[in-house]
Amino acid sequence: MTQASSRRGGRPEPPEPLPVPVADSHCHLDIAEGPDDWAAVEAAVERAAAVGVPRVVQIGCDVRGARWASHAATRHPALLAGVALHPNEAPRLAAAGQLDAALAEIEELVRSNPRVRAVGETGLDHFRTTEEGWKVQEEAFRAHIALAKQYDRTLVIHDRDAHEDVLRVLAEEGAPDRVLMHCFSGDPAMARECVRRGYYLSFAGNVTFKNAQNLRDALAVVPLERLLVETDAPYLTPVPYRGRPNASYLIPLTVRCMARVKDVDEETLCAAIAAATEEVFGSWEAA
């Protein structure tokens, strides 16, 4: 089945609810549902809550998306926000002479809204950005690290094909108190190093993919107290719906795969994920 035909298959049926509620720690509702369709956003949040995913961290990856994330988190009690300039956005903004102004707007959103709990996703991407853009990516990454430390926000890391450089920059700058490796993509050695440094690791629907044994091997070495779960919706839809748009209500499929890898029952894993998520982002009820 092609991706296009599977996307025409419609929304998957909701999975069985989780025994303990967890949060989707990384979602892009503005992309999945559209920034101008609040009714669709509300419906997506309700579908997730119905299967035990009552809380979502909405991530903005450019200035427009960051504004939307901040507004959405203020408007809806189920949402918190993370804001940043995506690593692939930084070289484009720099080329247009707009990077400093964009970083200043990200800082203002962090400073002014207590429901913006994270600076991210930021980091390095050596897959989509060619080598001539890596220097600007790194400069933007360092600026985001400083911002997270200044305002005591969690740093949410995007790391694609740049593991060693991401760890190097974090070591050189000094990491904030809370670092979350979003959509973890490294091997067991990378996972162990992140745990050694005190970072948290979030796994997405790709951990369910047949060809993702490396991710399952990495997951296996991460202590429960350092684990989060996410969709990265509308991307990385878990098996058996790979190819269709992802959504927070499909989190139970990923959690159940994670429980099998960790050889723990769902309730134990969900409780651990819920506790770690609150350590990373704080309470949804606060502020």
PDB file of C-alpha atoms in Angstrom:
ATOM      1  CA  MET A   1       0.000   0.000   0.000  1.00  0.00           C
ATOM      2  CA  THR A   2       1.372   3.420  -0.909  1.00  0.00           C
ATOM      3  CA  GLN A   3       1.510   6.221   1.611  1.00  0.00           C
ATOM      4  CA  ALA A   4      -1.045   8.196  -0.402  1.00  0.00           C
ATOM      5  CA  SER A   5      -3.550   5.344  -0.486  1.00  0.00           C
ATOM      6  CA  SER A   6      -3.099   4.617   3.219  1.00  0.00           C
ATOM      7  CA  ARG A   7      -3.722   8.262   4.026  1.00  0.00           C
ATOM      8  CA  ARG A   8      -7.039   7.956   2.205  1.00  0.00           C
ATOM      9  CA  GLY A   9      -7.989   5.150   4.564  1.00  0.00           C
ATOM     10  CA  GLY A  10      -9.379   7.616   7.080  1.00  0.00           C
ATOM     11  CA  ARG A  11      -8.728   8.076  10.756  1.00  0.00           C
ATOM     12  CA  PRO A  12      -7.775   4.836  12.561  1.00  0.00           C
ATOM     13  CA  GLU A  13     -10.074   3.484  15.219  1.00  0.00           C
ATOM     14  CA  PRO A  14      -9.129   4.567  18.743  1.00  0.00           C
ATOM     15  CA  PRO A  15      -7.061   2.024  20.680  1.00  0.00           C
ATOM     16  CA  GLU A  16      -7.975   0.719  24.095  1.00  0.00           C
ATOM     17  CA  PRO A  17      -7.486   3.420  26.755  1.00  0.00           C
ATOM     18  CA  LEU A  18      -4.360   3.383  28.879  1.00  0.00           C
ATOM     19  CA  PRO A  19      -4.694   2.283  32.523  1.00  0.00           C
ATOM     20  CA  VAL A  20      -2.912   5.430  33.785  1.00  0.00           C
ATOM     21  CA  PRO A  21      -3.076   8.756  31.923  1.00  0.00           C
ATOM     22  CA  VAL A  22       0.065   9.978  30.151  1.00  0.00           C
ATOM     23  CA  ALA A  23       0.931  13.085  28.155  1.00  0.00           C
ATOM     24  CA  ASP A  24       1.931  13.423  24.527  1.00  0.00           C
ATOM     25  CA  SER A  25       5.212  15.219  25.143  1.00  0.00           C
ATOM     26  CA  HIS A  26       5.672  16.536  21.600  1.00  0.00           C
ATOM     27  CA  CYS A  27       2.929  17.362  19.115  1.00  0.00           C
ATOM     28  CA  HIS A  28       2.289  19.785  16.246  1.00  0.00           C
ATOM     29  CA  LEU A  29      -1.462  20.386  16.366  1.00  0.00           C
ATOM     30  CA  ASP A  30      -1.149  23.434  14.144  1.00  0.00           C
ATOM     31  CA  ILE A  31       0.237  21.220  11.384  1.00  0.00           C
ATOM     32  CA  ALA A  32      -1.952  18.192  12.090  1.00  0.00           C
ATOM     33  CA  GLU A  33      -5.249  20.047  12.422  1.00  0.00           C
ATOM     34  CA  GLY A  34      -4.546  23.437  10.899  1.00  0.00           C
ATOM     35  CA  PRO A  35      -3.813  26.662  12.786  1.00  0.00           C
ATOM     36  CA  ASP A  36      -7.146  28.234  11.837  1.00  0.00           C
ATOM     37  CA  ASP A  37      -9.448  25.357  12.784  1.00  0.00           C
ATOM     38  CA  TRP A  38      -9.805  25.487  16.554  1.00  0.00           C
ATOM     39  CA  ALA A  39     -12.774  23.103  16.469  1.00  0.00           C
ATOM     40  CA  ALA A  40     -10.509  20.449  14.931  1.00  0.00           C
ATOM     41  CA  VAL A  41      -7.886  21.109  17.599  1.00  0.00           C
ATOM     42  CA  GLU A  42     -10.512  20.749  20.338  1.00  0.00           C
ATOM     43  CA  ALA A  43     -11.719  17.490  18.798  1.00  0.00           C
ATOM     44  CA  ALA A  44      -8.153  16.147  18.624  1.00  0.00           C
ATOM     45  CA  VAL A  45      -7.620  16.941  22.308  1.00  0.00           C
ATOM     46  CA  GLU A  46     -10.902  15.246  23.219  1.00  0.00           C
ATOM     47  CA  ARG A  47     -10.060  12.101  21.221  1.00  0.00           C
ATOM     48  CA  ALA A  48      -6.736  11.861  23.024  1.00  0.00           C
ATOM     49  CA  ALA A  49      -8.269  12.343  26.463  1.00  0.00           C
ATOM     50  CA  ALA A  50     -10.755   9.554  25.761  1.00  0.00           C
ATOM     51  CA  VAL A  51      -7.919   6.988  25.504  1.00  0.00           C
ATOM     52  CA  GLY A  52      -5.892   8.190  28.479  1.00  0.00           C
ATOM     53  CA  VAL A  53      -3.853  11.001  26.910  1.00  0.00           C
ATOM     54  CA  PRO A  54      -5.413  14.111  28.479  1.00  0.00           C
ATOM     55  CA  ARG A  55      -2.351  16.370  28.219  1.00  0.00           C
ATOM     56  CA  VAL A  56      -0.299  17.532  25.239  1.00  0.00           C
ATOM     57  CA  VAL A  57       2.857  19.602  24.771  1.00  0.00           C
ATOM     58  CA  GLN A  58       2.384  21.716  21.658  1.00  0.00           C
ATOM     59  CA  ILE A  59       5.650  22.588  19.916  1.00  0.00           C
ATOM     60  CA  GLY A  60       6.194  25.628  17.701  1.00  0.00           C
ATOM     61  CA  CYS A  61       9.127  25.384  15.287  1.00  0.00           C
ATOM     62  CA  ASP A  62       9.154  28.834  13.688  1.00  0.00           C
ATOM     63  CA  VAL A  63       7.967  32.279  14.709  1.00  0.00           C
ATOM     64  CA  ARG A  64       4.414  31.754  13.486  1.00  0.00           C
ATOM     65  CA  GLY A  65       4.197  28.304  15.030  1.00  0.00           C
ATOM     66  CA  ALA A  66       5.678  29.542  18.295  1.00  0.00           C
ATOM     67  CA  ARG A  67       3.087  32.291  18.530  1.00  0.00           C
ATOM     68  CA  TRP A  68       0.352  29.734  17.906  1.00  0.00           C
ATOM     69  CA  ALA A  69       1.742  27.313  20.485  1.00  0.00           C
ATOM     70  CA  SER A  70       1.895  30.022  23.138  1.00  0.00           C
ATOM     71  CA  HIS A  71      -1.659  31.149  22.374  1.00  0.00           C
ATOM     72  CA  ALA A  72      -2.998  27.594  22.313  1.00  0.00           C
ATOM     73  CA  ALA A  73      -1.441  26.761  25.674  1.00  0.00           C
ATOM     74  CA  THR A  74      -3.031  29.862  27.174  1.00  0.00           C
ATOM     75  CA  ARG A  75      -6.395  29.042  25.631  1.00  0.00           C
ATOM     76  CA  HIS A  76      -6.636  25.329  26.452  1.00  0.00           C
ATOM     77  CA  PRO A  77      -5.829  23.819  29.871  1.00  0.00           C
ATOM     78  CA  ALA A  78      -4.822  20.493  28.287  1.00  0.00           C
ATOM     79  CA  LEU A  79      -1.923  22.145  26.459  1.00  0.00           C
ATOM     80  CA  LEU A  80       1.509  23.394  27.420  1.00  0.00           C
ATOM     81  CA  ALA A  81       3.914  24.868  24.889  1.00  0.00           C
ATOM     82  CA  GLY A  82       7.474  24.690  23.683  1.00  0.00           C
ATOM     83  CA  VAL A  83       8.816  27.372  21.339  1.00  0.00           C
ATOM     84  CA  ALA A  84      11.987  27.642  19.292  1.00  0.00           C
ATOM     85  CA  LEU A  85      13.424  28.006  15.829  1.00  0.00           C
ATOM     86  CA  HIS A  86      13.863  24.533  14.341  1.00  0.00           C
ATOM     87  CA  PRO A  87      17.466  23.779  13.347  1.00  0.00           C
ATOM     88  CA  ASN A  88      16.478  23.760   9.688  1.00  0.00           C
ATOM     89  CA  GLU A  89      14.779  27.138  10.090  1.00  0.00           C
ATOM     90  CA  ALA A  90      17.876  28.902  11.415  1.00  0.00           C
ATOM     91  CA  PRO A  91      19.948  28.963   8.175  1.00  0.00           C
ATOM     92  CA  ARG A  92      16.948  30.194   6.188  1.00  0.00           C
ATOM     93  CA  LEU A  93      16.359  33.044   8.628  1.00  0.00           C
ATOM     94  CA  ALA A  94      20.055  33.911   8.726  1.00  0.00           C
ATOM     95  CA  ALA A  95      20.186  34.123   4.936  1.00  0.00           C
ATOM     96  CA  ALA A  96      17.272  36.565   5.026  1.00  0.00           C
ATOM     97  CA  GLY A  97      18.847  38.639   7.793  1.00  0.00           C
ATOM     98  CA  GLN A  98      16.016  37.738  10.174  1.00  0.00           C
ATOM     99  CA  LEU A  99      17.606  35.335  12.670  1.00  0.00           C
ATOM    100  CA  ASP A 100      18.291  37.837  15.466  1.00  0.00           C
ATOM    101  CA  ALA A 101      14.765  39.269  15.295  1.00  0.00           C
ATOM    102  CA  ALA A 102      13.255  35.784  15.305  1.00  0.00           C
ATOM    103  CA  LEU A 103      15.309  34.744  18.331  1.00  0.00           C
ATOM    104  CA  ALA A 104      14.185  37.904  20.119  1.00  0.00           C
ATOM    105  CA  GLU A 105      10.554  37.005  19.508  1.00  0.00           C
ATOM    106  CA  ILE A 106      11.106  33.474  20.814  1.00  0.00           C
ATOM    107  CA  GLU A 107      12.644  34.976  23.950  1.00  0.00           C
ATOM    108  CA  GLU A 108       9.657  37.255  24.450  1.00  0.00           C
ATOM    109  CA  LEU A 109       7.231  34.315  24.228  1.00  0.00           C
ATOM    110  CA  VAL A 110       9.276  32.390  26.807  1.00  0.00           C
ATOM    111  CA  ARG A 111       9.581  35.396  29.107  1.00  0.00           C
ATOM    112  CA  SER A 112       5.953  36.459  28.970  1.00  0.00           C
ATOM    113  CA  ASN A 113       3.991  33.203  29.151  1.00  0.00           C
ATOM    114  CA  PRO A 114       4.390  30.796  32.078  1.00  0.00           C
ATOM    115  CA  ARG A 115       2.635  28.082  30.078  1.00  0.00           C
ATOM    116  CA  VAL A 116       5.558  28.071  27.653  1.00  0.00           C
ATOM    117  CA  ARG A 117       7.500  25.454  29.580  1.00  0.00           C
ATOM    118  CA  ALA A 118      10.131  24.509  27.009  1.00  0.00           C
ATOM    119  CA  VAL A 119      12.637  26.007  24.643  1.00  0.00           C
ATOM    120  CA  GLY A 120      12.512  23.657  21.702  1.00  0.00           C
ATOM    121  CA  GLU A 121      12.669  21.940  19.524  1.00  0.00           C
ATOM    122  CA  THR A 122      16.190  23.154  18.961  1.00  0.00           C
ATOM    123  CA  GLY A 123      19.404  21.320  18.218  1.00  0.00           C
ATOM    124  CA  LEU A 124      21.174  20.157  15.077  1.00  0.00           C
ATOM    125  CA  ASP A 125      20.015  18.493  11.874  1.00  0.00           C
ATOM    126  CA  HIS A 126      22.723  17.214   9.544  1.00  0.00           C
ATOM    127  CA  PHE A 127      20.206  15.366   7.386  1.00  0.00           C
ATOM    128  CA  ARG A 128      18.091  18.129   5.854  1.00  0.00           C
ATOM    129  CA  THR A 129      20.550  21.010   6.216  1.00  0.00           C
ATOM    130  CA  THR A 130      23.738  20.743   4.187  1.00  0.00           C
ATOM    131  CA  GLU A 131      27.148  21.357   5.725  1.00  0.00           C
ATOM    132  CA  GLU A 132      27.292  25.038   4.801  1.00  0.00           C
ATOM    133  CA  GLY A 133      24.351  25.644   7.157  1.00  0.00           C
ATOM    134  CA  TRP A 134      25.758  23.772  10.159  1.00  0.00           C
ATOM    135  CA  LYS A 135      27.589  26.767  11.616  1.00  0.00           C
ATOM    136  CA  VAL A 136      24.399  28.828  11.757  1.00  0.00           C
ATOM    137  CA  GLN A 137      22.506  25.880  13.220  1.00  0.00           C
ATOM    138  CA  GLU A 138      25.071  25.598  15.979  1.00  0.00           C
ATOM    139  CA  GLU A 139      24.956  29.324  16.742  1.00  0.00           C
ATOM    140  CA  ALA A 140      21.162  29.176  17.016  1.00  0.00           C
ATOM    141  CA  PHE A 141      21.389  26.054  19.187  1.00  0.00           C
ATOM    142  CA  ARG A 142      23.740  27.813  21.588  1.00  0.00           C
ATOM    143  CA  ALA A 143      21.365  30.796  21.763  1.00  0.00           C
ATOM    144  CA  HIS A 144      18.459  28.499  22.643  1.00  0.00           C
ATOM    145  CA  ILE A 145      20.516  26.773  25.356  1.00  0.00           C
ATOM    146  CA  ALA A 146      21.248  30.161  26.914  1.00  0.00           C
ATOM    147  CA  LEU A 147      17.563  31.062  26.747  1.00  0.00           C
ATOM    148  CA  ALA A 148      16.495  27.857  28.492  1.00  0.00           C
ATOM    149  CA  LYS A 149      18.993  28.488  31.293  1.00  0.00           C
ATOM    150  CA  GLN A 150      18.081  32.157  31.674  1.00  0.00           C
ATOM    151  CA  TYR A 151      14.372  31.438  32.095  1.00  0.00           C
ATOM    152  CA  ASP A 152      14.619  27.995  33.720  1.00  0.00           C
ATOM    153  CA  ARG A 153      12.831  26.196  30.896  1.00  0.00           C
ATOM    154  CA  THR A 154      13.263  22.638  29.696  1.00  0.00           C
ATOM    155  CA  LEU A 155      15.446  22.302  26.603  1.00  0.00           C
ATOM    156  CA  VAL A 156      13.863  20.065  23.952  1.00  0.00           C
ATOM    157  CA  ILE A 157      16.449  18.681  21.545  1.00  0.00           C
ATOM    158  CA  HIS A 158      16.047  17.846  17.863  1.00  0.00           C
ATOM    159  CA  ASP A 159      18.967  15.620  16.882  1.00  0.00           C
ATOM    160  CA  ARG A 160      19.100  14.148  13.400  1.00  0.00           C
ATOM    161  CA  ASP A 161      22.339  12.562  12.236  1.00  0.00           C
ATOM    162  CA  ALA A 162      24.232  14.877  14.616  1.00  0.00           C
ATOM    163  CA  HIS A 163      24.587  12.914  17.858  1.00  0.00           C
ATOM    164  CA  GLU A 164      28.216  13.721  18.621  1.00  0.00           C
ATOM    165  CA  ASP A 165      27.876  17.398  17.808  1.00  0.00           C
ATOM    166  CA  VAL A 166      24.693  17.772  19.876  1.00  0.00           C
ATOM    167  CA  LEU A 167      26.413  16.253  22.912  1.00  0.00           C
ATOM    168  CA  ARG A 168      29.526  18.348  22.294  1.00  0.00           C
ATOM    169  CA  VAL A 169      27.612  21.644  22.179  1.00  0.00           C
ATOM    170  CA  LEU A 170      25.613  20.766  25.299  1.00  0.00           C
ATOM    171  CA  ALA A 171      28.841  19.988  27.136  1.00  0.00           C
ATOM    172  CA  GLU A 172      30.545  23.177  25.945  1.00  0.00           C
ATOM    173  CA  GLU A 173      27.637  25.438  26.857  1.00  0.00           C
ATOM    174  CA  GLY A 174      26.563  23.655  30.017  1.00  0.00           C
ATOM    175  CA  ALA A 175      23.130  22.063  29.791  1.00  0.00           C
ATOM    176  CA  PRO A 176      20.052  23.458  31.547  1.00  0.00           C
ATOM    177  CA  ASP A 177      18.654  21.586  34.508  1.00  0.00           C
ATOM    178  CA  ARG A 178      16.192  19.699  32.303  1.00  0.00           C
ATOM    179  CA  VAL A 179      17.066  18.364  28.851  1.00  0.00           C
ATOM    180  CA  LEU A 180      14.697  16.218  26.801  1.00  0.00           C
ATOM    181  CA  MET A 181      15.938  14.310  23.758  1.00  0.00           C
ATOM    182  CA  HIS A 182      12.871  14.518  21.531  1.00  0.00           C
ATOM    183  CA  CYS A 183      12.123  11.543  19.266  1.00  0.00           C
ATOM    184  CA  PHE A 184      15.281   9.801  20.397  1.00  0.00           C
ATOM    185  CA  SER A 185      17.148   8.391  17.416  1.00  0.00           C
ATOM    186  CA  GLY A 186      20.464   7.196  18.805  1.00  0.00           C
ATOM    187  CA  ASP A 187      21.858   3.783  19.674  1.00  0.00           C
ATOM    188  CA  PRO A 188      22.192   2.195  23.130  1.00  0.00           C
ATOM    189  CA  ALA A 189      25.570   3.858  23.721  1.00  0.00           C
ATOM    190  CA  MET A 190      24.055   7.266  22.979  1.00  0.00           C
ATOM    191  CA  ALA A 191      21.109   6.475  25.253  1.00  0.00           C
ATOM    192  CA  ARG A 192      23.427   5.505  28.113  1.00  0.00           C
ATOM    193  CA  GLU A 193      25.421   8.716  27.703  1.00  0.00           C
ATOM    194  CA  CYS A 194      22.260  10.828  27.779  1.00  0.00           C
ATOM    195  CA  VAL A 195      21.106   9.040  30.932  1.00  0.00           C
ATOM    196  CA  ARG A 196      24.558   9.506  32.493  1.00  0.00           C
ATOM    197  CA  ARG A 197      24.237  13.239  31.903  1.00  0.00           C
ATOM    198  CA  GLY A 198      20.795  13.305  33.508  1.00  0.00           C
ATOM    199  CA  TYR A 199      18.807  13.881  30.323  1.00  0.00           C
ATOM    200  CA  TYR A 200      15.335  12.528  29.615  1.00  0.00           C
ATOM    201  CA  LEU A 201      14.545  10.549  26.451  1.00  0.00           C
ATOM    202  CA  SER A 202      11.251  10.591  24.582  1.00  0.00           C
ATOM    203  CA  PHE A 203      10.275   7.847  22.136  1.00  0.00           C
ATOM    204  CA  ALA A 204       7.828   8.242  19.266  1.00  0.00           C
ATOM    205  CA  GLY A 205       5.820   5.954  17.008  1.00  0.00           C
ATOM    206  CA  ASN A 206       8.865   4.969  14.984  1.00  0.00           C
ATOM    207  CA  VAL A 207       9.935   2.707  17.864  1.00  0.00           C
ATOM    208  CA  THR A 208       7.166   0.389  16.605  1.00  0.00           C
ATOM    209  CA  PHE A 209       8.558   0.166  13.056  1.00  0.00           C
ATOM    210  CA  LYS A 210       9.854  -3.218  11.927  1.00  0.00           C
ATOM    211  CA  ASN A 211      13.186  -1.723  10.852  1.00  0.00           C
ATOM    212  CA  ALA A 212      13.719   0.167  14.139  1.00  0.00           C
ATOM    213  CA  GLN A 213      15.384  -2.497  16.251  1.00  0.00           C
ATOM    214  CA  ASN A 214      18.131   0.007  17.055  1.00  0.00           C
ATOM    215  CA  LEU A 215      15.573   2.245  18.762  1.00  0.00           C
ATOM    216  CA  ARG A 216      14.129  -0.653  20.718  1.00  0.00           C
ATOM    217  CA  ASP A 217      17.639  -1.613  21.801  1.00  0.00           C
ATOM    218  CA  ALA A 218      18.210   1.963  22.972  1.00  0.00           C
ATOM    219  CA  LEU A 219      14.859   2.035  24.774  1.00  0.00           C
ATOM    220  CA  ALA A 220      15.779  -1.167  26.588  1.00  0.00           C
ATOM    221  CA  VAL A 221      18.697   0.514  28.420  1.00  0.00           C
ATOM    222  CA  VAL A 222      16.834   3.656  29.548  1.00  0.00           C
ATOM    223  CA  PRO A 223      15.586   3.651  33.160  1.00  0.00           C
ATOM    224  CA  LEU A 224      11.826   4.054  33.513  1.00  0.00           C
ATOM    225  CA  GLU A 225      12.254   7.319  35.407  1.00  0.00           C
ATOM    226  CA  ARG A 226      13.910   8.912  32.347  1.00  0.00           C
ATOM    227  CA  LEU A 227      11.282   7.903  29.766  1.00  0.00           C
ATOM    228  CA  LEU A 228       8.657  10.018  28.019  1.00  0.00           C
ATOM    229  CA  VAL A 229       6.426   9.257  25.039  1.00  0.00           C
ATOM    230  CA  GLU A 230       5.348  11.436  22.131  1.00  0.00           C
ATOM    231  CA  THR A 231       3.704  11.441  18.737  1.00  0.00           C
ATOM    232  CA  ASP A 232       5.551  14.200  16.841  1.00  0.00           C
ATOM    233  CA  ALA A 233       2.135  14.315  15.143  1.00  0.00           C
ATOM    234  CA  PRO A 234       1.253  14.385  12.355  1.00  0.00           C
ATOM    235  CA  TYR A 235       4.450  12.410  11.719  1.00  0.00           C
ATOM    236  CA  LEU A 236       5.784   8.970  12.769  1.00  0.00           C
ATOM    237  CA  THR A 237       2.456   7.182  13.083  1.00  0.00           C
ATOM    238  CA  PRO A 238       2.874   3.891  14.955  1.00  0.00           C
ATOM    239  CA  VAL A 239       2.287   0.459  13.468  1.00  0.00           C
ATOM    240  CA  PRO A 240      -0.203  -0.735  12.249  1.00  0.00           C
ATOM    241  CA  TYR A 241      -1.142   2.700  10.869  1.00  0.00           C
ATOM    242  CA  ARG A 242       2.226   3.823   9.566  1.00  0.00           C
ATOM    243  CA  GLY A 243       1.657   6.156   6.620  1.00  0.00           C
ATOM    244  CA  ARG A 244      -1.508   7.741   7.951  1.00  0.00           C
ATOM    245  CA  PRO A 245      -1.398  11.080   9.789  1.00  0.00           C
ATOM    246  CA  ASN A 246      -0.477  10.653  13.428  1.00  0.00           C
ATOM    247  CA  ALA A 247      -2.432  12.061  16.377  1.00  0.00           C
ATOM    248  CA  SER A 248      -2.206  12.071  20.154  1.00  0.00           C
ATOM    249  CA  TYR A 249      -4.978   9.499  20.549  1.00  0.00           C
ATOM    250  CA  LEU A 250      -2.663   6.876  19.010  1.00  0.00           C
ATOM    251  CA  ILE A 251      -0.142   7.194  21.862  1.00  0.00           C
ATOM    252  CA  PRO A 252      -1.401   3.943  23.485  1.00  0.00           C
ATOM    253  CA  LEU A 253       0.010   1.965  20.532  1.00  0.00           C
ATOM    254  CA  THR A 254       3.477   3.345  21.169  1.00  0.00           C
ATOM    255  CA  VAL A 255       3.200   2.899  24.931  1.00  0.00           C
ATOM    256  CA  ARG A 256       2.253  -0.760  24.536  1.00  0.00           C
ATOM    257  CA  CYS A 257       5.249  -1.381  22.297  1.00  0.00           C
ATOM    258  CA  MET A 258       7.473   0.345  24.856  1.00  0.00           C
ATOM    259  CA  ALA A 259       6.039  -1.810  27.647  1.00  0.00           C
ATOM    260  CA  ARG A 260       6.891  -4.963  25.715  1.00  0.00           C
ATOM    261  CA  VAL A 261      10.451  -3.780  25.127  1.00  0.00           C
ATOM    262  CA  LYS A 262      10.884  -2.834  28.783  1.00  0.00           C
ATOM    263  CA  ASP A 263       9.161  -6.045  29.922  1.00  0.00           C
ATOM    264  CA  VAL A 264       6.883  -4.187  32.333  1.00  0.00           C
ATOM    265  CA  ASP A 265       3.127  -3.965  32.594  1.00  0.00           C
ATOM    266  CA  GLU A 266       1.329  -1.008  31.048  1.00  0.00           C
ATOM    267  CA  GLU A 267       0.293   0.463  34.377  1.00  0.00           C
ATOM    268  CA  THR A 268       3.866   0.557  35.659  1.00  0.00           C
ATOM    269  CA  LEU A 269       5.187   2.146  32.482  1.00  0.00           C
ATOM    270  CA  CYS A 270       2.368   4.696  32.269  1.00  0.00           C
ATOM    271  CA  ALA A 271       2.883   5.752  35.876  1.00  0.00           C
ATOM    272  CA  ALA A 272       6.614   6.195  35.253  1.00  0.00           C
ATOM    273  CA  ILE A 273       6.030   8.181  32.059  1.00  0.00           C
ATOM    274  CA  ALA A 274       3.469  10.408  33.793  1.00  0.00           C
ATOM    275  CA  ALA A 275       5.870  11.139  36.652  1.00  0.00           C
ATOM    276  CA  ALA A 276       8.812  11.865  34.338  1.00  0.00           C
ATOM    277  CA  THR A 277       6.695  14.124  32.144  1.00  0.00           C
ATOM    278  CA  GLU A 278       5.673  16.231  35.125  1.00  0.00           C
ATOM    279  CA  GLU A 279       9.307  16.463  36.226  1.00  0.00           C
ATOM    280  CA  VAL A 280      10.216  17.735  32.766  1.00  0.00           C
ATOM    281  CA  PHE A 281       7.337  20.157  32.122  1.00  0.00           C
ATOM    282  CA  GLY A 282       5.740  20.785  35.514  1.00  0.00           C
ATOM    283  CA  SER A 283       2.058  20.586  36.332  1.00  0.00           C
ATOM    284  CA  TRP A 284      -0.534  21.347  33.684  1.00  0.00           C
ATOM    285  CA  GLU A 285      -2.669  22.930  36.416  1.00  0.00           C
ATOM    286  CA  ALA A 286      -0.009  25.446  37.477  1.00  0.00           C
ATOM    287  CA  ALA A 287       0.037  28.925  35.923  1.00  0.00           C
TER     288      ALA A 287
END
